[in-house]
Short mmCIF file of C-alpha atoms and ligand atoms in Angstrom, two decimals:
data_model
loop_
_atom_site.label_atom_id
_atom_site.label_comp_id
_atom_site.label_asym_id
_atom_site.label_seq_id
_atom_site.Cartn_x
_atom_site.Cartn_y
_atom_site.Cartn_z
CA MET D 438 -12.51 20.23 -7.85
CA GLY D 439 -11.29 22.13 -4.80
CA PRO D 440 -8.62 24.79 -4.54
CA GLY D 441 -5.13 23.43 -4.84
CA GLN D 442 -6.35 20.38 -6.69
CA PRO D 443 -4.57 19.63 -9.96
CA GLU D 444 -6.62 20.26 -13.07
CA TYR D 445 -5.90 17.75 -15.76
CA VAL D 446 -7.11 17.47 -19.32
CA GLY D 447 -8.78 14.14 -19.99
CA MET D 448 -9.23 10.99 -17.93
CA THR D 449 -6.78 8.39 -16.77
CA ARG D 450 -6.93 4.61 -16.58
CA VAL D 451 -5.45 4.36 -13.08
CA GLN D 452 -6.07 6.19 -9.83
CA LEU D 453 -4.00 9.32 -9.41
CA LEU D 454 -3.61 9.49 -5.64
CA ASP D 455 -4.00 12.99 -4.27
CA ALA D 456 -2.28 14.12 -1.07
CA GLY D 457 -5.11 12.80 1.11
CA ARG D 458 -4.84 9.30 -0.31
CA ALA D 459 -1.08 9.25 -0.78
CA PRO D 460 0.56 6.35 1.04
CA ILE D 461 2.45 7.25 4.18
CA THR D 462 5.66 6.11 2.46
CA ALA D 463 5.01 8.48 -0.46
CA GLN D 464 4.18 11.67 1.40
CA GLN D 465 7.57 13.25 0.87
CA TYR D 466 6.74 13.49 -2.84
CA TYR D 467 3.66 15.56 -2.04
CA ALA D 468 5.35 17.93 0.39
CA GLU D 469 5.54 20.75 -2.13
CA GLY D 470 2.08 20.27 -3.63
CA ASP D 471 0.79 18.29 -6.58
CA PRO D 472 3.64 16.01 -7.68
CA GLY D 473 2.16 15.42 -11.15
CA PRO D 474 0.45 12.43 -12.64
CA ILE D 475 3.50 10.16 -12.96
CA VAL D 476 4.14 10.25 -9.21
CA ALA D 477 0.41 10.18 -8.43
CA ALA D 478 0.03 7.01 -10.50
CA LEU D 479 3.23 5.37 -9.22
CA ALA D 480 2.16 6.08 -5.63
CA SER D 481 -0.18 3.08 -5.80
CA VAL D 482 2.99 0.99 -5.45
CA PRO D 483 4.95 3.30 -3.18
CA GLU D 484 8.05 1.13 -2.91
CA LEU D 485 8.66 1.79 -6.61
CA LEU D 486 8.74 5.56 -6.20
CA GLY D 487 12.25 5.90 -4.80
CA PRO D 488 14.08 3.61 -7.24
CA THR D 489 12.03 4.68 -10.26
CA LEU D 490 12.25 8.40 -9.69
CA GLY D 491 15.92 8.08 -8.78
CA PHE D 492 16.63 6.36 -12.09
CA VAL D 493 14.46 8.74 -14.09
CA ALA D 494 16.00 11.80 -12.46
CA ALA D 495 19.50 10.53 -13.17
CA ALA D 496 18.66 9.56 -16.72
CA LEU D 497 16.67 12.64 -17.71
CA GLY D 498 18.13 15.30 -15.46
CA ARG D 499 21.31 17.27 -15.63
CA GLY D 500 24.33 15.00 -16.07
CA SER D 501 27.65 15.09 -17.83
CA THR D 502 25.86 15.77 -21.12
CA SER D 503 24.27 19.13 -21.90
CA VAL D 504 20.56 19.60 -21.21
CA ARG D 505 20.13 20.50 -24.89
CA LEU D 506 21.30 17.03 -25.95
CA LYS D 507 19.23 15.41 -23.24
CA GLU D 508 16.11 17.14 -24.52
CA PHE D 509 16.91 15.95 -28.03
CA ALA D 510 16.84 12.41 -26.68
CA ILE D 511 13.68 12.89 -24.60
CA LEU D 512 11.53 14.80 -27.09
CA ARG D 513 12.64 12.79 -30.11
CA THR D 514 12.06 9.47 -28.33
CA SER D 515 8.63 10.60 -27.12
CA ALA D 516 7.67 11.63 -30.65
CA LEU D 517 8.85 8.31 -32.10
CA GLN D 518 6.87 6.47 -29.41
CA GLY D 519 3.80 8.65 -29.99
CA CYS D 520 3.47 9.61 -26.31
CA GLN D 521 1.27 12.70 -26.17
CA PHE D 522 1.84 13.25 -22.46
CA CYS D 523 5.64 13.30 -22.81
CA ILE D 524 5.56 15.27 -26.07
CA HIS D 525 3.52 17.97 -24.35
CA ALA D 526 5.61 17.99 -21.19
CA HIS D 527 8.96 18.05 -23.00
CA THR D 528 7.90 20.57 -25.60
CA SER D 529 7.38 22.83 -22.62
CA VAL D 530 10.77 21.87 -21.12
CA SER D 531 12.43 22.36 -24.50
CA LEU D 532 11.09 25.90 -24.67
CA ASP D 533 12.38 26.49 -21.13
CA ILE D 534 15.92 25.50 -22.04
CA GLY D 535 15.95 27.55 -25.21
CA LEU D 536 15.22 25.19 -28.10
CA SER D 537 13.65 27.06 -30.99
CA PRO D 538 10.16 26.23 -32.31
CA GLU D 539 11.85 24.99 -35.53
CA GLU D 540 14.06 22.62 -33.57
CA ILE D 541 11.10 21.41 -31.55
CA ARG D 542 9.02 20.78 -34.69
CA ALA D 543 11.93 18.92 -36.27
CA LEU D 544 12.43 16.75 -33.18
CA ARG D 545 8.69 16.05 -33.12
CA GLY D 546 8.96 14.89 -36.76
CA GLU D 547 6.62 17.58 -38.07
CA VAL D 548 9.22 19.06 -40.42
CA PRO D 549 12.34 17.47 -41.97
CA LEU D 550 15.21 17.10 -39.54
CA GLU D 551 17.48 19.20 -41.75
CA ASP D 552 15.12 22.18 -41.34
CA GLY D 553 15.77 22.34 -37.63
CA PHE D 554 19.28 20.94 -37.45
CA PRO D 555 21.82 22.16 -39.97
CA SER D 556 24.62 20.74 -37.80
CA GLU D 557 25.90 17.39 -39.05
CA SER D 558 26.98 16.33 -35.56
CA GLU D 559 23.56 16.93 -34.04
CA ARG D 560 21.91 15.04 -36.92
CA ALA D 561 24.30 12.13 -36.31
CA LEU D 562 23.27 12.07 -32.68
CA ILE D 563 19.59 12.18 -33.57
CA GLY D 564 20.25 9.34 -36.01
CA TRP D 565 21.48 7.23 -33.09
CA ILE D 566 18.37 8.18 -31.04
CA ASP D 567 16.14 7.27 -34.01
CA ALA D 568 17.82 3.88 -34.33
CA LEU D 569 17.26 3.16 -30.63
CA ALA D 570 13.72 4.45 -30.17
CA GLY D 571 12.22 4.26 -33.64
CA ALA D 572 13.05 0.68 -34.56
CA THR D 573 13.44 -2.79 -33.11
CA GLY D 574 16.25 -5.29 -33.53
CA PRO D 575 19.93 -4.72 -34.24
CA ILE D 576 21.23 -1.26 -35.09
CA PRO D 577 23.29 -0.95 -38.26
CA ASP D 578 27.00 -0.27 -37.76
CA ASP D 579 26.98 2.82 -39.94
CA VAL D 580 24.60 4.63 -37.55
CA TRP D 581 26.92 3.95 -34.65
CA VAL D 582 30.05 4.81 -36.58
CA GLU D 583 28.56 8.12 -37.71
CA ALA D 584 27.48 9.00 -34.15
CA ARG D 585 30.90 8.04 -32.76
CA ARG D 586 32.63 10.19 -35.39
CA HIS D 587 31.10 13.24 -33.69
CA TRP D 588 30.58 12.28 -30.05
CA PRO D 589 32.61 10.65 -27.29
CA GLU D 590 31.51 7.24 -26.16
CA HIS D 591 30.39 8.39 -22.70
CA VAL D 592 27.96 10.90 -24.22
CA LEU D 593 26.39 8.15 -26.27
CA VAL D 594 26.21 5.87 -23.24
CA GLU D 595 24.51 8.58 -21.19
CA LEU D 596 22.05 9.53 -23.90
CA THR D 597 21.24 5.87 -24.54
CA VAL D 598 20.21 5.61 -20.89
CA THR D 599 18.11 8.77 -21.39
CA VAL D 600 16.39 7.18 -24.39
CA GLY D 601 15.68 4.00 -22.40
CA ALA D 602 14.25 5.86 -19.41
CA THR D 603 12.15 8.00 -21.75
CA MET D 604 10.75 4.92 -23.45
CA PHE D 605 9.71 3.60 -20.03
CA LEU D 606 7.99 6.90 -19.24
CA ASN D 607 6.37 6.98 -22.68
CA ARG D 608 4.78 3.58 -22.23
CA PHE D 609 3.80 4.30 -18.62
CA ALA D 610 2.10 7.58 -19.55
CA THR D 611 0.51 6.25 -22.73
CA GLY D 612 -0.63 2.96 -21.21
CA PHE D 613 -2.35 4.67 -18.31
CA GLU D 614 -3.54 7.63 -20.41
CA LEU D 615 -1.96 10.13 -18.05
CA PRO D 616 -3.43 13.59 -18.52
CA THR D 617 -1.55 16.73 -19.47
CA ALA D 618 -1.95 19.59 -17.01
CA ASP D 619 -4.08 22.53 -18.17
CA HIS D 620 -1.28 25.03 -17.76
CA VAL D 621 1.03 23.01 -20.02
CA MET D 622 -1.60 22.85 -22.78
CA ALA D 623 -2.25 26.57 -22.42
CA ARG D 624 1.44 27.30 -22.81
CA LEU D 625 1.78 25.10 -25.90
CA ASP D 626 -1.33 26.70 -27.39
CA ALA D 627 0.17 30.14 -26.90
CA ALA D 628 3.42 29.03 -28.55
CA GLY D 629 1.59 27.42 -31.48
CA LEU D 630 3.01 24.04 -30.45
CA ALA D 631 -0.06 22.28 -29.03
CA MET Q 746 -2.81 -28.09 2.35
CA THR Q 747 -0.32 -30.64 3.49
CA MET Q 748 2.01 -28.01 4.87
CA VAL Q 749 -0.42 -27.12 7.62
CA ALA Q 750 -2.18 -30.43 8.17
CA SER Q 751 0.32 -31.80 10.63
CA ARG Q 752 1.69 -30.10 13.67
CA PRO Q 753 5.29 -28.99 13.12
CA ALA Q 754 7.84 -30.60 15.39
CA ALA Q 755 9.45 -27.29 16.29
CA VAL Q 756 8.34 -25.52 19.42
CA THR Q 757 8.48 -21.82 20.02
CA VAL Q 758 11.72 -20.69 21.57
CA PRO Q 759 12.88 -17.13 21.99
CA SER Q 760 14.03 -15.82 18.63
CA ALA Q 761 17.75 -15.28 18.22
CA ALA Q 762 17.04 -12.72 15.52
CA SER Q 763 19.40 -9.83 15.06
CA GLY Q 764 19.35 -6.84 12.74
CA PRO Q 765 17.61 -3.47 12.68
CA ILE Q 766 14.08 -4.82 13.06
CA ALA Q 767 15.00 -7.07 15.98
CA GLU Q 768 16.84 -4.19 17.65
CA ALA Q 769 13.91 -1.79 17.12
CA VAL Q 770 11.49 -4.33 18.57
CA ALA Q 771 13.78 -5.12 21.51
CA SER Q 772 14.17 -1.43 22.34
CA GLY Q 773 10.43 -0.79 22.12
CA GLU Q 774 10.79 1.53 19.15
CA LEU Q 775 8.82 -0.83 16.92
CA PRO Q 776 5.80 -2.80 18.19
CA GLY Q 777 6.47 -6.53 18.32
CA ARG Q 778 3.21 -7.72 16.80
CA VAL Q 779 2.57 -8.30 13.10
CA TRP Q 780 -1.09 -8.30 12.06
CA ILE Q 781 -2.38 -10.38 9.18
CA TYR Q 782 -5.70 -9.71 7.44
CA SER Q 783 -6.55 -13.23 6.34
CA ASN Q 784 -9.60 -12.10 4.35
CA TYR Q 785 -12.12 -9.27 4.03
CA HIS Q 786 -15.49 -11.03 3.86
CA CYS Q 787 -17.61 -11.57 6.95
CA ASN Q 788 -20.91 -13.15 7.96
CA LEU Q 789 -21.79 -9.90 9.78
CA ALA Q 790 -21.93 -6.27 8.60
CA CYS Q 791 -21.27 -4.15 11.71
CA SER Q 792 -22.07 -0.45 11.61
CA TYR Q 793 -18.53 0.64 12.51
CA CYS Q 794 -16.66 -1.96 10.48
CA LEU Q 795 -13.31 -0.59 9.35
CA THR Q 796 -13.23 -2.77 6.28
CA GLU Q 797 -16.87 -2.51 5.19
CA SER Q 798 -16.96 -6.26 5.56
CA SER Q 799 -20.13 -8.20 4.86
CA PRO Q 800 -21.15 -11.50 3.27
CA ARG Q 801 -21.01 -9.73 -0.11
CA SER Q 802 -17.53 -8.25 0.29
CA GLU Q 803 -14.82 -9.26 -2.10
CA ARG Q 804 -12.78 -11.95 -0.30
CA ARG Q 805 -9.30 -10.55 -0.98
CA GLN Q 806 -7.76 -13.33 1.08
CA LEU Q 807 -4.23 -14.44 1.75
CA THR Q 808 -3.30 -18.07 1.25
CA ALA Q 809 -2.31 -20.34 4.11
CA GLU Q 810 1.18 -20.47 2.61
CA GLN Q 811 1.47 -16.69 2.66
CA MET Q 812 0.30 -16.52 6.27
CA LEU Q 813 2.81 -19.14 7.33
CA ALA Q 814 5.58 -17.38 5.46
CA VAL Q 815 4.70 -14.13 7.24
CA ALA Q 816 4.83 -15.97 10.58
CA GLU Q 817 8.19 -17.58 9.85
CA GLN Q 818 9.77 -14.41 8.53
CA ALA Q 819 8.30 -12.29 11.33
CA ARG Q 820 10.04 -14.52 13.81
CA SER Q 821 13.36 -14.51 12.03
CA LEU Q 822 13.27 -10.73 11.67
CA GLY Q 823 12.75 -10.36 15.41
CA PHE Q 824 9.02 -9.67 15.79
CA THR Q 825 7.54 -11.25 18.88
CA ALA Q 826 3.81 -11.82 18.26
CA LEU Q 827 1.21 -12.27 15.56
CA GLY Q 828 -2.41 -11.25 15.16
CA VAL Q 829 -4.90 -12.60 12.63
CA THR Q 830 -7.93 -10.53 11.71
CA GLY Q 831 -10.30 -9.84 8.83
CA GLY Q 832 -13.20 -9.90 7.81
CA GLU Q 833 -14.06 -13.02 9.73
CA PRO Q 834 -11.02 -15.30 9.60
CA LEU Q 835 -12.95 -18.41 10.63
CA LEU Q 836 -14.93 -18.29 7.39
CA LEU Q 837 -11.77 -19.79 5.86
CA PRO Q 838 -12.06 -23.54 6.41
CA TRP Q 839 -8.28 -24.05 6.68
CA LEU Q 840 -7.74 -21.24 9.16
CA PRO Q 841 -7.54 -23.21 12.48
CA GLU Q 842 -4.77 -25.51 11.20
CA THR Q 843 -2.89 -22.53 9.79
CA VAL Q 844 -3.12 -20.57 13.03
CA LEU Q 845 -1.91 -23.63 14.91
CA ALA Q 846 1.12 -23.87 12.65
CA MET Q 847 1.75 -20.13 12.98
CA ALA Q 848 1.63 -20.47 16.75
CA HIS Q 849 4.71 -22.65 16.55
CA GLN Q 850 6.56 -19.61 15.31
CA LEU Q 851 5.13 -16.90 17.55
CA PRO Q 852 2.16 -16.38 19.89
CA VAL Q 853 -1.01 -15.62 17.92
CA VAL Q 854 -4.13 -13.70 18.81
CA LEU Q 855 -6.98 -14.60 16.47
CA LEU Q 856 -9.79 -12.07 16.17
CA THR Q 857 -13.24 -13.47 15.52
CA ASN Q 858 -16.78 -12.23 15.86
CA GLY Q 859 -17.55 -15.37 17.86
CA THR Q 860 -20.64 -16.34 15.88
CA LEU Q 861 -19.27 -19.40 14.14
CA PHE Q 862 -19.07 -21.79 17.09
CA ALA Q 863 -22.59 -23.20 17.01
CA GLY Q 864 -23.11 -26.96 17.50
CA ASP Q 865 -20.25 -29.16 16.32
CA ARG Q 866 -18.17 -26.24 15.15
CA ILE Q 867 -17.01 -25.76 18.70
CA LYS Q 868 -15.08 -29.03 18.39
CA ARG Q 869 -13.01 -27.65 15.56
CA ALA Q 870 -12.33 -24.52 17.55
CA ALA Q 871 -11.07 -26.71 20.40
CA MET Q 872 -7.92 -27.42 18.38
CA LEU Q 873 -7.03 -23.80 19.18
CA ALA Q 874 -6.55 -24.74 22.84
CA ASP Q 875 -2.84 -23.98 22.70
CA PRO Q 876 -0.78 -21.90 25.09
CA ASN Q 877 0.42 -19.80 22.17
CA ILE Q 878 -3.07 -18.95 20.88
CA ALA Q 879 -5.73 -16.57 22.17
CA LEU Q 880 -9.09 -15.95 20.55
CA GLN Q 881 -10.27 -12.36 20.73
CA ILE Q 882 -14.04 -12.08 20.45
CA SER Q 883 -16.01 -8.85 20.10
CA LEU Q 884 -18.74 -7.94 22.57
CA ASP Q 885 -19.79 -4.32 22.81
CA SER Q 886 -22.54 -4.17 25.44
CA HIS Q 887 -24.15 -6.14 28.24
CA LEU Q 888 -27.48 -5.14 26.68
CA PRO Q 889 -28.34 -7.56 23.88
CA ASP Q 890 -30.30 -5.00 21.87
CA LEU Q 891 -27.56 -2.40 22.07
CA ASN Q 892 -24.86 -4.88 21.15
CA ASP Q 893 -26.89 -6.28 18.28
CA MET Q 894 -27.78 -2.84 16.95
CA ALA Q 895 -24.16 -2.39 15.88
CA ARG Q 896 -23.21 -6.01 15.28
CA GLY Q 897 -26.34 -7.63 13.88
CA PRO Q 898 -29.19 -9.84 15.10
CA ASP Q 899 -28.41 -12.61 17.63
CA ASN Q 900 -24.77 -11.57 17.93
CA PHE Q 901 -25.03 -11.15 21.70
CA ALA Q 902 -26.69 -14.55 22.19
CA ASN Q 903 -24.14 -16.28 19.96
CA VAL Q 904 -21.18 -14.75 21.76
CA VAL Q 905 -22.34 -15.32 25.35
CA SER Q 906 -23.15 -18.91 24.41
CA ALA Q 907 -19.81 -19.56 22.68
CA VAL Q 908 -17.38 -17.98 25.15
CA PRO Q 909 -17.96 -20.29 28.17
CA ARG Q 910 -17.88 -23.35 25.90
CA LEU Q 911 -14.58 -22.21 24.37
CA VAL Q 912 -13.15 -21.51 27.81
CA ALA Q 913 -14.33 -24.95 28.99
CA SER Q 914 -12.53 -26.58 26.08
CA GLY Q 915 -9.27 -24.94 27.13
CA VAL Q 916 -9.20 -22.11 24.60
CA ARG Q 917 -7.87 -18.82 25.92
CA VAL Q 918 -10.48 -16.17 25.16
CA ARG Q 919 -10.08 -12.40 25.20
CA ILE Q 920 -13.03 -10.07 24.81
CA ALA Q 921 -12.72 -6.85 22.82
CA THR Q 922 -15.20 -4.07 23.39
CA THR Q 923 -15.39 -1.25 20.88
CA THR Q 924 -17.11 1.81 22.25
CA ALA Q 925 -18.10 5.27 21.12
CA GLY Q 926 -17.99 6.49 24.73
CA PRO Q 927 -15.18 7.07 27.25
CA LEU Q 928 -13.01 4.00 27.75
CA ASP Q 929 -13.30 4.21 31.55
CA SER Q 930 -17.04 4.87 31.69
CA PRO Q 931 -18.87 3.29 34.65
CA LEU Q 932 -21.56 2.46 32.09
CA LEU Q 933 -19.21 -0.32 31.04
CA ASP Q 934 -19.17 -1.89 34.52
CA PRO Q 935 -22.10 -4.27 33.87
CA LEU Q 936 -20.32 -5.41 30.72
CA ARG Q 937 -17.13 -6.00 32.71
CA ASP Q 938 -19.18 -8.12 35.15
CA LEU Q 939 -20.72 -10.07 32.30
CA VAL Q 940 -17.31 -10.74 30.75
CA ARG Q 941 -15.98 -12.03 34.09
CA SER Q 942 -19.05 -14.28 34.40
CA LEU Q 943 -18.21 -15.79 31.03
CA GLY Q 944 -14.86 -16.95 32.42
CA VAL Q 945 -12.69 -14.16 31.00
CA CYS Q 946 -10.44 -12.26 33.41
CA ASP Q 947 -10.11 -8.47 33.39
CA GLU Q 948 -6.70 -8.47 31.78
CA ASP Q 949 -8.18 -10.32 28.81
CA HIS Q 950 -10.93 -7.72 28.36
CA VAL Q 951 -9.76 -5.04 25.93
CA ILE Q 952 -11.77 -1.82 25.66
CA ARG Q 953 -10.93 0.47 22.74
CA PRO Q 954 -12.50 3.37 20.88
CA ILE Q 955 -14.13 3.24 17.48
CA VAL Q 956 -11.60 4.57 15.01
CA ARG Q 957 -13.13 6.85 12.41
CA ARG Q 958 -12.07 5.02 9.30
CA GLY Q 959 -13.93 2.79 6.85
CA ARG Q 960 -17.66 2.47 7.44
CA ALA Q 961 -17.27 4.29 10.78
CA ASP Q 962 -16.04 7.34 8.88
CA GLU Q 963 -19.02 7.30 6.54
CA ARG Q 964 -21.29 7.28 9.57
CA GLU Q 965 -19.15 9.81 11.44
CA LEU Q 966 -18.57 7.43 14.35
CA GLY Q 967 -15.56 7.28 16.62
CA VAL Q 968 -12.29 9.11 17.06
CA LEU Q 969 -10.28 10.77 14.31
CA ALA Q 970 -6.78 9.39 14.32
CA ALA Q 971 -3.57 10.47 12.60
CA ALA Q 972 -0.88 7.95 11.79
CA ARG Q 973 0.98 8.64 15.03
CA ASP Q 974 -2.19 7.90 17.01
CA ILE Q 975 -2.41 4.43 15.53
CA PRO Q 976 0.00 1.83 16.90
CA SER Q 977 2.60 1.29 14.20
CA GLU Q 978 2.16 -2.46 14.08
CA LEU Q 979 3.17 -3.95 10.73
CA THR Q 980 -0.02 -5.16 9.06
CA ILE Q 981 -0.16 -7.50 6.11
CA ALA Q 982 -3.18 -7.86 3.83
CA ALA Q 983 -3.80 -9.12 0.32
CA ASP Q 984 -3.64 -5.50 -0.86
CA GLY Q 985 -0.22 -4.78 0.64
CA ALA Q 986 1.50 -3.91 3.88
CA PHE Q 987 0.19 -1.11 6.10
CA TRP Q 988 1.04 1.07 9.07
CA GLY Q 989 -1.11 -0.41 11.82
CA SER Q 990 -4.02 -2.78 11.95
CA PHE Q 991 -6.30 0.19 11.24
CA GLY Q 992 -4.49 0.72 7.94
CA PRO Q 993 -6.18 -1.44 5.31
CA THR Q 994 -9.61 0.08 5.75
CA VAL Q 995 -12.23 0.38 3.04
CA ARG Q 996 -14.54 3.30 2.30
CA SER Q 997 -17.27 3.32 -0.33
CA GLY Q 998 -15.83 0.11 -1.71
CA ARG Q 999 -12.38 1.63 -2.17
CA LEU Q 1000 -9.26 0.69 -0.22
CA ASP Q 1001 -7.76 3.51 1.87
CA THR Q 1002 -4.17 3.95 0.77
CA ASP Q 1003 -3.04 6.66 3.19
CA LEU Q 1004 -1.43 4.14 5.56
CA LEU Q 1005 -0.08 1.90 2.80
CA LEU Q 1006 3.60 1.10 3.26
CA THR Q 1007 4.34 -1.20 0.33
CA ARG Q 1008 2.42 -3.44 -2.04
CA THR Q 1009 5.14 -6.05 -1.51
CA ILE Q 1010 4.27 -8.27 1.42
CA LEU Q 1011 6.94 -10.97 1.09
CA PRO Q 1012 9.76 -11.06 1.82
CA LEU Q 1013 8.52 -9.45 5.02
CA SER Q 1014 11.76 -7.50 5.35
CA VAL Q 1015 10.57 -5.16 2.56
CA PRO Q 1016 7.53 -3.76 4.40
CA ALA Q 1017 9.21 -4.10 7.80
CA ASN Q 1018 12.11 -1.91 6.72
CA ALA Q 1019 9.71 0.55 5.07
CA LEU Q 1020 7.76 0.79 8.34
CA LEU Q 1021 10.88 1.43 10.37
CA ALA Q 1022 12.15 4.07 7.94
CA THR Q 1023 8.75 5.78 7.93
CA MET Q 1024 8.53 5.77 11.72
CA ARG Q 1025 11.91 7.39 11.96
CA GLY Q 1026 10.97 10.06 9.44
CA LEU Q 1027 7.50 10.94 10.70
CA PRO Q 1028 6.83 13.98 12.89
CA GLU Q 1029 5.27 13.50 16.31
CA GLY Q 1030 1.49 13.05 16.24
CA ALA Q 1031 -0.88 15.46 17.90
CA ASP Q 1032 -2.27 12.86 20.25
CA ALA Q 1033 -0.83 9.42 20.81
CA SER Q 1034 -3.04 8.74 23.82
CA LEU Q 1035 -6.35 7.83 22.24
CA GLY Q 1036 -6.16 4.28 23.57
CA ILE Q 1037 -6.40 2.80 20.09
CA ARG Q 1038 -5.36 -0.85 20.09
S1 LIG O 871 -16.45 -5.44 12.52
FE1 LIG O 871 -15.68 -7.54 12.39
S2 LIG O 871 -17.48 -8.82 12.71
FE2 LIG O 871 -18.22 -6.79 12.19
S3 LIG O 871 -18.51 -6.82 9.96
FE3 LIG O 871 -16.45 -6.02 10.34
S4 LIG O 871 -15.16 -7.84 10.22
FE4 LIG O 871 -17.24 -8.58 10.50
#
C-alpha cells in the first residue's frame, strides 16, 4: 500500500475505486484525497454520486434541526440496523459534536436509554426513531403522539428523512462490507468505544 | 430479429435536432461520432489490443435492439455519425443487418479485422455496400511477418485478399494502420503504396499511434494519453458509456474505469449530457496533438 493510500480494516465485497481508477465523472470527489469507502464504492456507478450524496448530505448534514438530534437519529438507527461501519463512523462524529460516552452507549443500545437520557423529550424523540428504524409495519399512534407532544412537526419530518437516509447507508455499507478506516478504529479504541 | 431483418423505409436526411448536444456538435465543441462496442470477443489476440480481446474473452455484447436505439437516439440528439467496434463485430451473426439499419439513421463506420471474409462470407459482407457505410480494416505493415507478429498468423494474407474483393463488391473500405513509430515516417510509404494497390484511396487510409492502454499498457507499447488527448467521442459499451473510443479498455482482465462517464447507456441523453458537462469542467490537457483517432 503506497503513501497516500487509504488504510482500511477488513475486506470489502465491491471494488473501492482509488483516484487512479475513479471515473472521469467522479474525479471531483477525489480532489481533496481519499473520499472514503462510500464514495469509492458508489463511484462504480458515477451517475449516482451526485444525487445520492446530495440527498445524504441534506439528510444527515446540518439542517433546521440541531446536529445533536441528527446524531441521535443516525447513531440510533445504525445501532438498530446493526451496521458496524456506520456505528463506528458516527460514534466518532458523536464525540466530535460533544455527545458523552454515556449518551453514545445508550444510543448504541449498550446501556438502558434512561441511563444516557434523563430528558423525557429526548426519550420521546428516540422512541419515534426506534419505531421507524427498529420495526416494520405501522407505527402505533401513541409513539407519534408522545413525540409530537415535545417536538414540532417539521423537526420530526426532518429527522424521519435522516432515519431513512441512514437506513440506506446502513444497508449499503453492511451489504458491501465496507471497511472502517484505521484512524477511526484507533480513536474509538482510545475512547473505550470500539 | 424482425426489427432489423427488413430495410427501413426511411432514408437518412439531415437531422433537425436541437438542444445542447446538437448545438455542441454543430459548433464543433463535441465530436459528432458516437462509438458502439458491439462485443469484446475476437478471433484474434493482437499484442496491442486495447480490450485484451481474444477468442476466450467474455463476450459482453450489446443487443441489436440496443445498438439500433443508440443510433436512433444519437440522431435525434444531434450527433452526426456512428462507429461500431469491438472485439470483432462481425463475429455477431446479426451484425450486418443491424449496421444496415443503423445506417438509415446516420453514416456508420464499421471496424473489423478483415479476417472473416473468406469464401462465401464475402457475399454477406456485400450487403454492406451502402453509401452510408464504410468498413475500416486494420493493416499495420506491408511486410507480412511484421504485420502478423502483432496481429496473428495469416492476418496479412487474409486482409490483402479480402480488401479488393470487398471493394469490387461496392463496399467502401478504409484501412487503419496502428503504429508504434512516427505517423509520418517514410517507412510507411510502401504500406501506403500497398493500400492504394488494394483499391483504397489515401484519404481512406488512417494512420494512428498505439495508445498505451489495455494490453498495450501491460507491454509498455505506444503513447501515454490523458483524457484531453483522446477525442471525446461518446462511446457506448455493455459496461457503460465512456469518454472516447479508447475508454472501455481492459487490463489484466479488469475494465478500466478512469474514462467511465455513466453506467447508464440508454436513454443516450444521460451519457451524452454527462460527457458534455465533463468536457466543460475538465482542464486543458498537456498534449492534444498526439494524432489519436
Ligand atoms: S486489436 Fe482488434 S483484431 Fe486485434 S484482438 Fe483486439 S479487437 Fe481483435
